[in-house]
XYZ file of C-alpha atoms in Angstrom:
711
model
C 125.581 120.299 104.022
C 125.416 116.870 105.693
C 126.655 113.942 103.666
C 124.391 110.916 103.424
C 125.744 107.443 104.144
C 124.016 104.180 103.276
C 124.979 101.651 105.973
C 124.468 97.998 104.938
C 124.441 95.837 108.090
C 122.351 92.728 108.834
C 122.849 92.910 112.633
C 120.111 95.272 113.904
C 121.828 96.206 117.189
C 125.142 96.978 115.462
C 123.301 98.972 112.775
C 121.447 101.044 115.389
C 124.640 101.678 117.383
C 126.725 102.686 114.342
C 123.877 104.794 112.947
C 123.747 106.749 116.223
C 127.560 107.192 116.235
C 127.611 108.372 112.604
C 124.713 110.763 113.150
C 126.611 112.164 116.136
C 129.475 112.855 113.705
C 127.129 114.888 111.508
C 126.184 112.351 108.834
C 122.715 111.522 107.596
C 122.375 107.731 107.675
C 120.220 105.352 105.635
C 120.232 101.645 106.500
C 119.774 98.390 104.615
C 119.802 94.914 106.185
C 120.808 92.920 103.087
C 122.723 93.207 99.830
C 119.500 93.085 97.823
C 117.946 95.863 99.920
C 121.114 97.939 99.488
C 120.917 97.660 95.676
C 117.230 98.609 95.749
C 117.922 101.608 98.029
C 120.727 102.876 95.772
C 118.488 102.642 92.722
C 115.792 104.628 94.502
C 118.037 107.209 96.194
C 121.276 107.295 94.206
C 121.185 111.107 94.052
C 121.083 111.326 97.868
C 123.736 108.752 98.770
C 127.326 110.040 99.035
C 129.019 106.911 100.423
C 128.186 103.287 101.277
C 129.388 101.429 104.395
C 129.097 97.795 103.309
C 129.263 94.855 105.738
C 130.913 91.969 103.863
C 129.011 89.163 105.621
C 125.253 89.755 105.261
C 123.751 86.392 106.199
C 121.550 84.789 103.570
C 121.414 86.298 100.074
C 124.286 87.991 98.309
C 127.247 89.127 100.378
C 128.591 92.670 100.603
C 131.250 92.167 97.923
C 128.714 90.995 95.322
C 126.290 93.772 96.278
C 129.100 96.339 95.872
C 130.018 94.894 92.471
C 126.441 95.201 91.199
C 126.072 98.744 92.545
C 129.335 99.903 90.948
C 128.224 98.536 87.579
C 125.518 101.216 87.563
C 126.659 103.967 89.909
C 129.886 105.750 90.824
C 129.654 105.811 94.639
C 132.555 105.279 97.077
C 132.176 102.062 99.082
C 134.014 101.301 102.341
C 133.763 97.696 103.492
C 133.187 96.635 107.109
C 134.351 93.273 108.353
C 135.218 91.404 111.535
C 138.038 89.632 109.659
C 141.493 90.897 108.690
C 142.769 88.156 106.383
C 144.876 89.307 103.374
C 142.560 87.346 101.073
C 139.687 89.597 102.171
C 141.721 92.677 101.352
C 142.430 91.285 97.871
C 138.731 90.568 97.251
C 137.630 94.059 98.266
C 140.478 95.671 96.310
C 139.173 94.031 93.128
C 135.800 95.720 93.655
C 136.859 99.135 94.944
C 140.008 100.782 96.226
C 138.547 102.531 99.261
C 139.521 99.654 101.574
C 137.732 98.256 104.577
C 137.472 98.945 108.305
C 137.534 96.308 111.045
C 134.151 96.254 112.809
C 135.618 96.587 116.304
C 137.189 99.941 115.385
C 136.034 102.939 117.346
C 133.914 105.695 115.751
C 136.986 107.929 115.507
C 138.711 105.407 113.232
C 135.530 104.839 111.238
C 134.936 108.576 110.838
C 138.548 109.094 109.713
C 138.211 106.236 107.214
C 135.001 107.729 105.833
C 136.597 111.122 105.453
C 139.616 109.589 103.753
C 137.315 107.672 101.402
C 135.573 110.914 100.468
C 138.933 112.524 99.826
C 140.120 109.608 97.691
C 136.842 109.591 95.775
C 136.975 113.294 95.011
C 140.632 113.087 94.124
C 139.939 110.109 91.844
C 137.243 112.141 90.135
C 139.743 114.917 89.688
C 142.325 112.469 88.377
C 139.802 110.935 85.998
C 138.781 114.380 84.869
C 142.437 115.232 84.471
C 143.034 112.033 82.506
C 140.022 112.840 80.351
C 141.428 116.279 79.795
C 144.765 114.662 79.029
C 143.136 112.403 76.443
C 141.339 115.385 74.970
C 144.621 117.269 74.948
C 146.316 114.269 73.393
C 143.833 114.279 70.546
C 143.508 118.062 70.354
C 147.234 118.738 70.104
C 148.284 120.255 66.839
C 151.506 118.343 67.235
C 151.608 114.753 66.180
C 152.175 112.036 68.777
C 152.982 108.526 67.708
C 153.477 105.573 70.061
C 155.522 102.581 68.930
C 156.170 99.068 70.150
C 159.617 97.510 69.597
C 159.756 94.358 67.495
C 162.567 92.161 66.208
C 164.616 92.760 69.388
C 164.405 96.491 68.958
C 165.578 96.664 65.360
C 162.193 97.791 64.153
C 158.945 99.133 65.518
C 155.219 99.197 64.858
C 152.520 101.795 65.503
C 150.481 101.374 68.674
C 148.683 104.718 68.629
C 148.538 107.989 66.763
C 146.814 111.109 67.942
C 144.546 113.296 65.874
C 147.279 115.873 65.385
C 149.509 113.149 63.964
C 146.762 112.008 61.642
C 146.239 115.524 60.329
C 149.883 116.531 60.122
C 150.843 113.205 58.535
C 147.709 112.947 56.475
C 147.264 109.475 57.863
C 144.232 107.780 59.335
C 144.937 106.327 62.789
C 143.140 103.039 62.162
C 145.168 102.516 58.993
C 148.575 102.910 60.625
C 148.022 100.893 63.828
C 150.186 97.776 63.556
C 152.217 99.125 60.633
C 155.972 99.651 60.694
C 157.218 103.266 60.535
C 158.890 102.714 57.170
C 155.575 101.466 55.735
C 153.938 104.751 56.628
C 156.939 107.074 56.205
C 159.306 105.507 53.662
C 161.976 108.185 54.285
C 162.314 107.458 58.011
C 165.352 105.182 57.630
C 167.185 107.659 55.389
C 166.428 110.505 57.728
C 168.033 108.639 60.623
C 164.886 108.666 62.731
C 164.705 104.881 62.900
C 168.252 104.824 64.311
C 167.150 107.354 66.903
C 164.277 105.020 67.846
C 166.744 102.164 68.253
C 169.118 104.276 70.430
C 166.304 105.475 72.677
C 164.912 101.962 73.003
C 168.344 100.586 73.852
C 169.607 103.309 76.191
C 166.347 104.745 77.492
C 167.859 108.225 76.934
C 165.467 110.698 75.300
C 166.648 112.191 72.028
C 165.767 115.143 69.821
C 165.851 114.549 66.145
C 165.048 116.946 63.326
C 163.019 115.284 60.662
C 161.977 116.250 57.153
C 158.460 115.040 56.733
C 157.638 113.908 53.231
C 154.256 113.625 51.676
C 154.062 111.924 48.316
C 157.793 112.466 48.030
C 157.570 116.213 48.565
C 158.701 118.122 51.634
C 155.727 119.499 53.560
C 157.316 121.068 56.580
C 160.135 120.850 59.033
C 159.266 119.080 62.224
C 161.159 118.323 65.401
C 160.955 114.888 66.909
C 161.314 114.247 70.607
C 161.721 110.554 71.239
C 161.566 108.892 74.653
C 160.867 105.513 76.167
C 157.994 104.765 78.506
C 158.467 102.535 81.593
C 156.360 99.972 79.772
C 158.950 99.842 76.978
C 156.830 101.699 74.444
C 158.410 104.496 72.433
C 156.825 107.900 72.033
C 157.650 110.233 69.209
C 156.379 113.773 69.399
C 156.768 115.821 66.261
C 155.908 119.467 66.264
C 157.125 122.891 65.220
C 159.268 124.901 67.619
C 156.572 127.475 68.370
C 154.495 124.918 70.259
C 157.274 123.339 72.301
C 155.793 124.450 75.631
C 152.826 122.112 75.076
C 155.232 119.199 74.991
C 156.703 120.379 78.332
C 153.250 120.277 79.859
C 152.753 116.702 78.701
C 156.165 115.661 80.104
C 155.307 117.031 83.555
C 151.760 115.718 83.638
C 152.489 113.205 86.342
C 154.122 115.826 88.562
C 151.151 118.114 88.080
C 148.836 115.358 89.218
C 150.898 114.797 92.349
C 150.955 118.486 93.199
C 147.218 118.783 92.575
C 146.611 115.923 94.974
C 148.927 117.435 97.586
C 147.247 120.830 97.375
C 143.782 119.368 97.931
C 144.547 117.351 101.082
C 143.825 119.056 104.405
C 147.037 117.747 105.979
C 150.442 119.258 105.300
C 152.556 117.249 102.842
C 156.260 118.056 102.898
C 159.673 116.980 101.611
C 162.929 117.531 103.529
C 166.451 117.020 102.200
C 169.594 115.821 103.951
C 170.289 119.404 105.085
C 167.046 119.261 107.129
C 165.494 121.909 104.864
C 162.055 121.893 103.302
C 162.143 121.316 99.549
C 158.387 121.116 99.167
C 155.419 121.958 101.372
C 151.745 121.913 100.410
C 149.484 124.941 100.620
C 147.750 123.544 103.729
C 150.703 124.935 105.715
C 149.242 128.418 105.410
C 145.868 127.368 106.803
C 147.347 125.358 109.683
C 150.539 127.229 110.594
C 150.023 130.623 109.004
C 153.135 130.589 106.780
C 152.916 130.715 103.007
C 154.740 127.809 101.346
C 157.470 130.083 99.994
C 158.156 131.317 103.550
C 158.959 127.743 104.609
C 160.935 126.473 101.612
C 164.725 126.214 102.043
C 164.410 126.681 105.807
C 165.363 123.951 108.309
C 162.451 122.270 110.051
C 164.121 122.921 113.395
C 163.164 126.613 113.030
C 159.489 125.743 113.514
C 159.650 123.205 116.360
C 159.272 123.946 120.091
C 162.663 123.714 121.752
C 161.376 121.289 124.405
C 160.326 118.800 121.711
C 163.401 119.207 119.480
C 165.576 116.407 121.017
C 162.919 113.749 120.448
C 162.174 115.009 116.947
C 165.861 115.009 115.999
C 166.100 111.385 117.082
C 163.136 110.509 114.869
C 164.687 112.429 111.956
C 167.881 110.407 112.274
C 165.882 107.151 112.403
C 163.997 108.046 109.215
C 167.218 109.025 107.451
C 168.524 105.601 108.499
C 165.683 103.982 106.563
C 162.865 103.690 109.127
C 159.303 104.962 108.892
C 158.396 106.863 112.060
C 155.389 108.557 113.584
C 155.630 111.191 116.274
C 153.679 113.918 118.053
C 155.222 117.253 118.912
C 154.564 120.990 119.030
C 155.358 123.502 116.311
C 155.218 127.293 116.472
C 152.677 129.070 114.290
C 153.503 132.329 112.560
C 151.621 134.214 115.304
C 153.873 132.622 117.949
C 151.298 130.202 119.356
C 152.239 126.516 119.679
C 150.054 123.767 118.235
C 150.252 119.986 118.512
C 150.808 118.005 115.324
C 150.964 114.332 114.463
C 153.581 113.516 111.843
C 154.458 110.357 109.952
C 157.603 110.338 107.826
C 159.318 107.861 105.518
C 162.651 107.971 103.664
C 163.062 109.015 100.010
C 165.411 106.777 98.060
C 167.399 107.533 94.963
C 169.563 104.761 93.604
C 169.103 102.875 96.890
C 170.365 105.846 98.876
C 168.299 107.957 101.265
C 168.275 111.501 99.891
C 165.577 112.973 102.131
C 162.261 112.258 103.734
C 158.619 112.760 102.906
C 155.850 113.134 105.433
C 152.323 114.092 106.301
C 151.565 116.417 109.201
C 148.159 116.774 110.856
C 146.925 119.314 113.419
C 145.901 117.420 116.601
C 145.594 120.413 118.945
C 141.885 119.784 119.578
C 142.537 116.125 120.319
C 145.292 117.019 122.797
C 143.025 119.585 124.427
C 140.294 116.966 124.840
C 142.793 114.483 126.268
C 143.974 117.073 128.783
C 140.372 117.874 129.745
C 139.688 114.164 130.237
C 142.736 113.830 132.501
C 141.655 116.849 134.532
C 138.142 115.424 134.837
C 139.546 112.120 136.061
C 141.738 113.925 138.589
C 138.690 115.790 139.927
C 136.754 112.526 140.156
C 139.537 110.843 142.106
C 139.921 113.835 144.445
C 136.177 113.776 145.131
C 136.212 110.009 145.594
C 138.919 110.349 148.258
C 136.532 112.564 150.262
C 133.746 109.980 150.341
C 133.124 108.025 153.567
C 132.623 104.849 151.516
C 135.244 102.811 149.731
C 135.303 103.288 145.940
C 137.052 100.745 143.719
C 137.451 99.639 140.096
C 138.808 96.409 138.645
C 139.402 95.154 135.101
C 138.137 92.061 133.290
C 140.919 90.006 134.909
C 139.566 91.182 138.294
C 142.761 93.091 139.097
C 142.069 96.284 141.027
C 142.857 99.361 138.925
C 141.671 102.085 141.341
C 140.844 102.452 145.043
C 140.083 105.613 146.983
C 141.480 106.482 150.402
C 138.560 104.933 152.300
C 139.004 101.648 150.426
C 142.648 101.628 151.513
C 141.562 102.108 155.122
C 138.979 99.302 154.866
C 141.492 96.838 153.448
C 144.445 97.887 155.583
C 146.639 98.004 152.454
C 148.821 100.865 151.273
C 148.605 102.446 147.837
C 151.961 100.879 147.052
C 150.413 97.449 147.667
C 147.721 98.116 145.067
C 150.207 99.509 142.566
C 152.043 96.177 142.749
C 148.783 94.414 141.853
C 145.913 93.066 143.946
C 143.234 90.664 142.698
C 139.780 91.441 144.057
C 138.910 87.742 144.549
C 141.941 87.241 146.781
C 140.582 89.906 149.173
C 137.361 87.962 149.849
C 137.032 85.157 152.372
C 136.806 81.759 150.581
C 133.131 81.276 151.485
C 132.110 84.479 149.674
C 134.121 83.941 146.494
C 131.531 81.762 144.623
C 128.774 84.348 145.239
C 131.042 87.183 144.117
C 132.043 85.309 140.951
C 128.386 84.620 140.094
C 127.476 88.304 140.576
C 130.402 89.447 138.441
C 129.341 87.113 135.617
C 125.836 88.596 135.728
C 127.326 92.076 135.417
C 129.451 91.009 132.443
C 126.301 89.956 130.573
C 124.483 93.137 131.740
C 121.865 91.162 133.619
C 121.564 93.628 136.516
C 123.508 95.661 139.032
C 124.167 93.902 142.318
C 124.185 94.793 145.992
C 125.527 92.064 148.261
C 127.279 91.492 151.564
C 130.764 90.010 151.680
C 133.580 89.698 154.167
C 137.028 90.888 153.123
C 140.375 89.835 154.533
C 142.422 92.804 155.663
C 146.172 92.972 155.292
C 146.637 92.033 158.969
C 144.564 88.861 158.484
C 141.416 90.085 160.204
C 138.087 90.206 158.353
C 135.280 92.757 158.274
C 131.793 92.598 156.704
C 131.058 95.062 153.890
C 128.034 95.958 151.766
C 129.026 96.261 148.092
C 127.097 97.903 145.231
C 128.567 97.323 141.755
C 128.000 98.443 138.162
C 129.785 97.612 134.886
C 132.206 100.146 133.381
C 131.207 100.830 129.762
C 133.448 102.319 127.076
C 131.718 102.782 123.732
C 129.059 100.286 124.816
C 131.674 97.644 125.691
C 132.245 96.403 129.257
C 135.866 97.002 130.294
C 135.601 96.438 134.031
C 133.548 96.803 137.214
C 133.116 99.861 139.448
C 131.712 99.663 142.964
C 131.198 101.180 146.407
C 131.999 99.302 149.627
C 130.525 100.230 153.015
C 131.828 98.891 156.328
C 128.806 97.339 158.071
C 130.612 96.004 161.149
C 128.562 98.276 163.448
C 125.350 97.350 161.648
C 126.209 93.669 161.999
C 126.748 94.085 165.750
C 123.358 95.816 166.097
C 121.684 93.102 164.017
C 123.249 90.380 166.124
C 122.168 92.176 169.322
C 118.598 92.469 168.025
C 118.641 88.815 166.969
C 119.706 87.805 170.468
C 116.989 90.008 171.976
C 114.327 88.535 169.667
C 115.530 85.022 170.460
C 115.379 85.718 174.212
C 111.882 87.175 173.796
C 110.739 84.119 171.835
C 112.233 81.838 174.452
C 110.459 83.767 177.193
C 107.133 83.604 175.335
C 107.606 79.890 174.719
C 108.280 79.368 178.400
C 105.179 81.380 179.361
C 103.108 79.400 176.854
C 104.506 76.168 178.271
C 103.638 77.220 181.798
C 100.159 78.363 180.712
C 99.640 75.006 178.992
C 100.670 73.227 182.209
C 98.368 75.448 184.252
C 95.415 74.655 181.992
C 96.266 70.945 182.212
C 96.216 71.277 186.006
C 92.803 73.018 185.883
C 91.439 70.298 183.606
C 92.786 67.705 186.043
C 91.023 69.396 188.996
C 87.751 69.579 187.009
C 88.076 65.904 186.138
C 88.665 64.979 189.811
C 85.633 66.989 190.953
C 83.553 65.483 188.172
C 84.535 61.982 189.303
C 83.565 62.752 192.891
C 79.993 63.880 192.245
C 76.841 61.922 191.570
C 74.827 64.953 190.494
C 74.216 64.823 186.706
C 73.689 68.585 186.571
C 77.027 69.294 188.236
C 78.690 66.699 186.046
C 77.230 68.368 182.900
C 78.386 71.810 183.968
C 81.893 70.502 184.727
C 82.077 68.753 181.298
C 81.163 71.941 179.497
C 83.594 73.927 181.608
C 86.304 71.355 180.837
C 85.705 71.601 177.083
C 86.120 75.361 177.196
C 89.273 75.124 179.277
C 90.482 72.504 176.806
C 89.800 74.897 173.904
C 91.962 77.574 175.510
C 94.737 75.194 176.544
C 94.989 73.739 173.007
C 95.764 77.241 171.746
C 98.855 77.445 173.963
C 99.869 73.937 173.057
C 99.639 74.853 169.351
C 101.647 78.034 169.895
C 104.262 76.140 171.856
C 104.878 73.746 168.964
C 104.749 76.394 166.186
C 107.202 79.104 165.068
C 104.921 81.994 166.003
C 103.814 83.455 169.284
C 101.191 85.849 167.916
C 99.440 84.028 165.043
C 97.908 80.612 164.527
C 96.475 78.579 161.656
C 92.751 78.478 162.458
C 92.428 75.228 160.500
C 94.795 73.367 162.866
C 93.358 74.981 165.982
C 89.716 74.165 165.209
C 90.530 70.556 164.309
C 92.206 70.081 167.696
C 89.438 71.520 169.845
C 86.529 69.989 167.878
C 88.183 66.574 168.084
C 88.273 67.123 171.858
C 84.537 67.851 172.278
C 83.028 64.871 174.204
C 80.392 62.852 172.307
C 77.148 61.822 174.028
C 76.898 58.672 171.935
C 78.767 56.942 169.155
C 75.917 57.478 166.705
C 76.914 61.041 165.770
C 79.355 61.529 162.856
C 81.500 64.670 162.712
C 83.084 65.879 159.417
C 85.401 68.881 159.113
C 86.277 70.794 155.948
C 88.586 73.696 156.754
C 90.635 76.137 154.657
C 93.985 77.269 156.021
C 93.541 80.755 157.516
C 96.234 82.382 159.667
C 94.810 84.865 162.197
C 95.969 86.557 165.422
C 95.724 84.526 168.643
C 93.476 87.177 170.175
C 90.808 86.429 167.532
C 91.425 82.679 167.325
C 90.601 81.953 171.012
C 87.075 83.518 170.915
C 86.350 81.652 167.645
C 87.541 78.422 169.267
C 85.222 78.980 172.256
C 82.309 79.798 169.951
C 82.960 76.655 167.860
C 83.218 74.513 171.011
C 79.948 75.893 172.381
C 78.020 75.480 169.111
C 79.288 71.935 168.483
C 78.609 70.916 172.114
C 75.107 72.399 171.866
C 74.427 70.433 168.668
C 75.656 67.156 170.160
C 73.602 67.501 173.326
C 70.314 68.961 172.126
C 69.579 68.147 168.459
C 69.948 64.371 168.573
C 67.580 63.106 171.361
C 67.332 59.497 172.532
C 70.697 58.530 171.110
C 69.606 58.966 167.481
C 72.057 58.768 164.605
C 73.094 62.047 163.031
C 75.756 64.123 161.274
C 77.486 67.322 162.192
C 79.398 69.143 159.417
C 81.828 71.894 160.373
C 83.426 74.013 157.587
C 85.749 77.016 157.517
C 86.231 79.132 154.375
C 87.470 82.548 153.273
C 85.069 85.136 151.849
C 85.491 88.529 150.204
C 84.768 90.222 153.548
C 86.689 87.843 155.807
C 85.829 84.236 156.733
C 82.872 82.037 157.665
C 82.562 79.160 160.177
C 79.544 76.974 159.463
C 78.215 74.271 161.878
C 75.407 72.280 160.305
C 73.517 69.239 161.687
C 70.592 67.085 160.539
C 68.983 66.778 163.979
C 65.581 67.884 165.317
C 66.709 71.451 165.808
C 67.128 73.700 168.826
C 64.030 75.324 170.311
C 65.810 77.982 172.340
C 68.787 79.793 170.839
C 68.530 83.125 172.600
C 68.937 82.158 176.301
C 71.196 80.027 178.426
C 68.651 77.739 180.039
C 70.185 74.668 178.396
C 73.790 75.498 179.071
C 73.757 77.240 182.345
C 76.007 80.268 182.607
C 78.050 79.131 179.618
C 75.248 79.004 177.000
C 74.531 80.981 173.891
C 74.793 84.236 175.837
C 78.540 83.576 176.011
C 78.541 82.880 172.271
C 76.891 86.234 171.505
C 79.334 88.022 173.809
C 82.324 86.451 172.050
C 80.820 87.253 168.642
C 80.595 90.881 169.617
C 84.214 90.772 170.786
C 85.494 89.700 167.329
C 83.057 92.051 165.492
C 81.381 89.007 163.919
C 77.836 88.012 163.102
C 75.889 84.786 163.813
C 72.899 83.588 161.873
C 70.915 80.428 162.776
C 68.595 78.619 160.403
C 66.470 75.579 161.301
C 65.291 73.687 158.244
C 66.083 69.978 157.998
C 68.374 70.481 160.953
C 70.193 73.494 162.372
C 72.769 75.662 160.536
C 74.823 78.132 162.567
C 76.815 80.494 160.332
C 79.472 82.662 161.995
C 80.883 85.469 159.799
C 83.869 87.473 161.016
C 86.455 89.864 159.529
C 90.085 88.789 159.089
C 91.552 92.282 159.346
C 92.017 93.539 162.866
C 89.144 95.786 163.914
C 89.265 98.544 166.543
C 88.699 97.094 169.977
C 89.850 93.553 169.096
């Protein structure tokens, strides 16, 4: 049946963690976040709760000590205190409330579980002791024999009653309440004559018990013969037991009550309790020896302990025995042989037994730790398998502690660093292996790991033993033990080859960019040369028609050349900001007169060069057409050009307030480079052009931003 523990803890995370650990140990766990809540929970579920784990510091409200005091006023439940402090004053405070002690919060679950189990044992044993003491009190009052307790007065020359049992009241025909505080001679006038008062004085003075026959008088007449056994208590009180000889064995039981309690306690503890004399022989061994070792206690008594110890462990154990006999308290772990011949591991703690300031033997407690040793061996074997596997990995594996000293490296890590295993055994700090430039980054990443922010993967350069450096890629994680970070574990990969490839690709990309820039520069120069030739031809003709055609041709060449100029001055060779491109080419469209006002309102849209050039030509053609044909006779007017994104792509709008165009479907006004070219370019970019003439002309070009097949 699972025992139920009430855990009183105001820190939620700690409460959840400890609750999980305790449940893993087989306990049912209730929780309370304050002293008041703990008291309320106990009142509601006192029948369910077997033990209380009480945090001493509980924030606001009553603390754990006060909560425990109030609970114990109403209920008999064992309470173990939890605290982050270890001051003696704290121990004294908790001891006043309950004697089950306290456990330091940082203790592992094994320590906490052991403390809980010990508290249960102490609680049950206390109940047994209290029951035994109750039985003793009942026996004290139920005894047919009379028992009187006296206190010495007048420097031991006389005495007065402190207590009288029921048997004494009946046999002496005296009422207990009437004799308390009276002198013996006031109750039994014949006591001085009978010599019993002298016996009291001798026992009080010497402390030596004494038998004394006594004639008990009642109203001056002899009632019966009684024997008195007089002895002194450690407190100085005197006890007189008077009884007939037939019931003497009951007095023997009372005299050995304390020994019986000790033996009862010893027999109910799971560990083996033993006593050994100076001859190295067992003089007492508890019954747990049969369960753990297989021998009955009588098979062990009077035999030397060396008969039960593995020969390989005997030298160390003999040394410990000699140290204990010299007055030390020692703990040790060794193997003993069970009755069936199998060895088991035990943990033993022994202390000397003194008699008149002389060591006359030792007493100890022995616990079976075979399972613990087996688990430790399994853990070592698991670690050995891990390290063997790690040595087979092509990557470097490493671990370092909170001081950043390397505690483990596999074979590949040794090869990466150029160090030997002996070098690492002497001590190597992980920060000293990094080049100085990488140390701040590494320290920052380690701090993030210590606060569990995230795992990290970063590139560093390490300094090998020969002074050379190599780049590595490192992935790290914190090492957790019982939810506490105790170090860092990581994998290191040599990326020298990768770095060389990256550098080669970077050089290739740089050469390609340089080549493209050079081609763009040459293209820009070529277009400038073409524009120059057009300008020279234009200057040499008097034909207005030829001059018009050359102007339009020049604006289109200018639109294309501005693209290469923009690419040459930007960081990209494949994409361009349409906003910047359109502003350049529209600013370059020649104006017929100074009466036309152009306004541009563009959003920033980055598109491929292959789409930008047709849009630039379309914009040039539409703006040129508006300037030349919608504002006759040098009239004033406005042209508004806007570029914006839409859900389906983007729109370029060219709006004027002129008289409107009467022919938008042929090229009669623009020669070979009229609106037919515009429609061809629109088809190339998979766009759509709509023209409205109402209060002027509005040309709306819609086109997709995503690359379409055929573009």
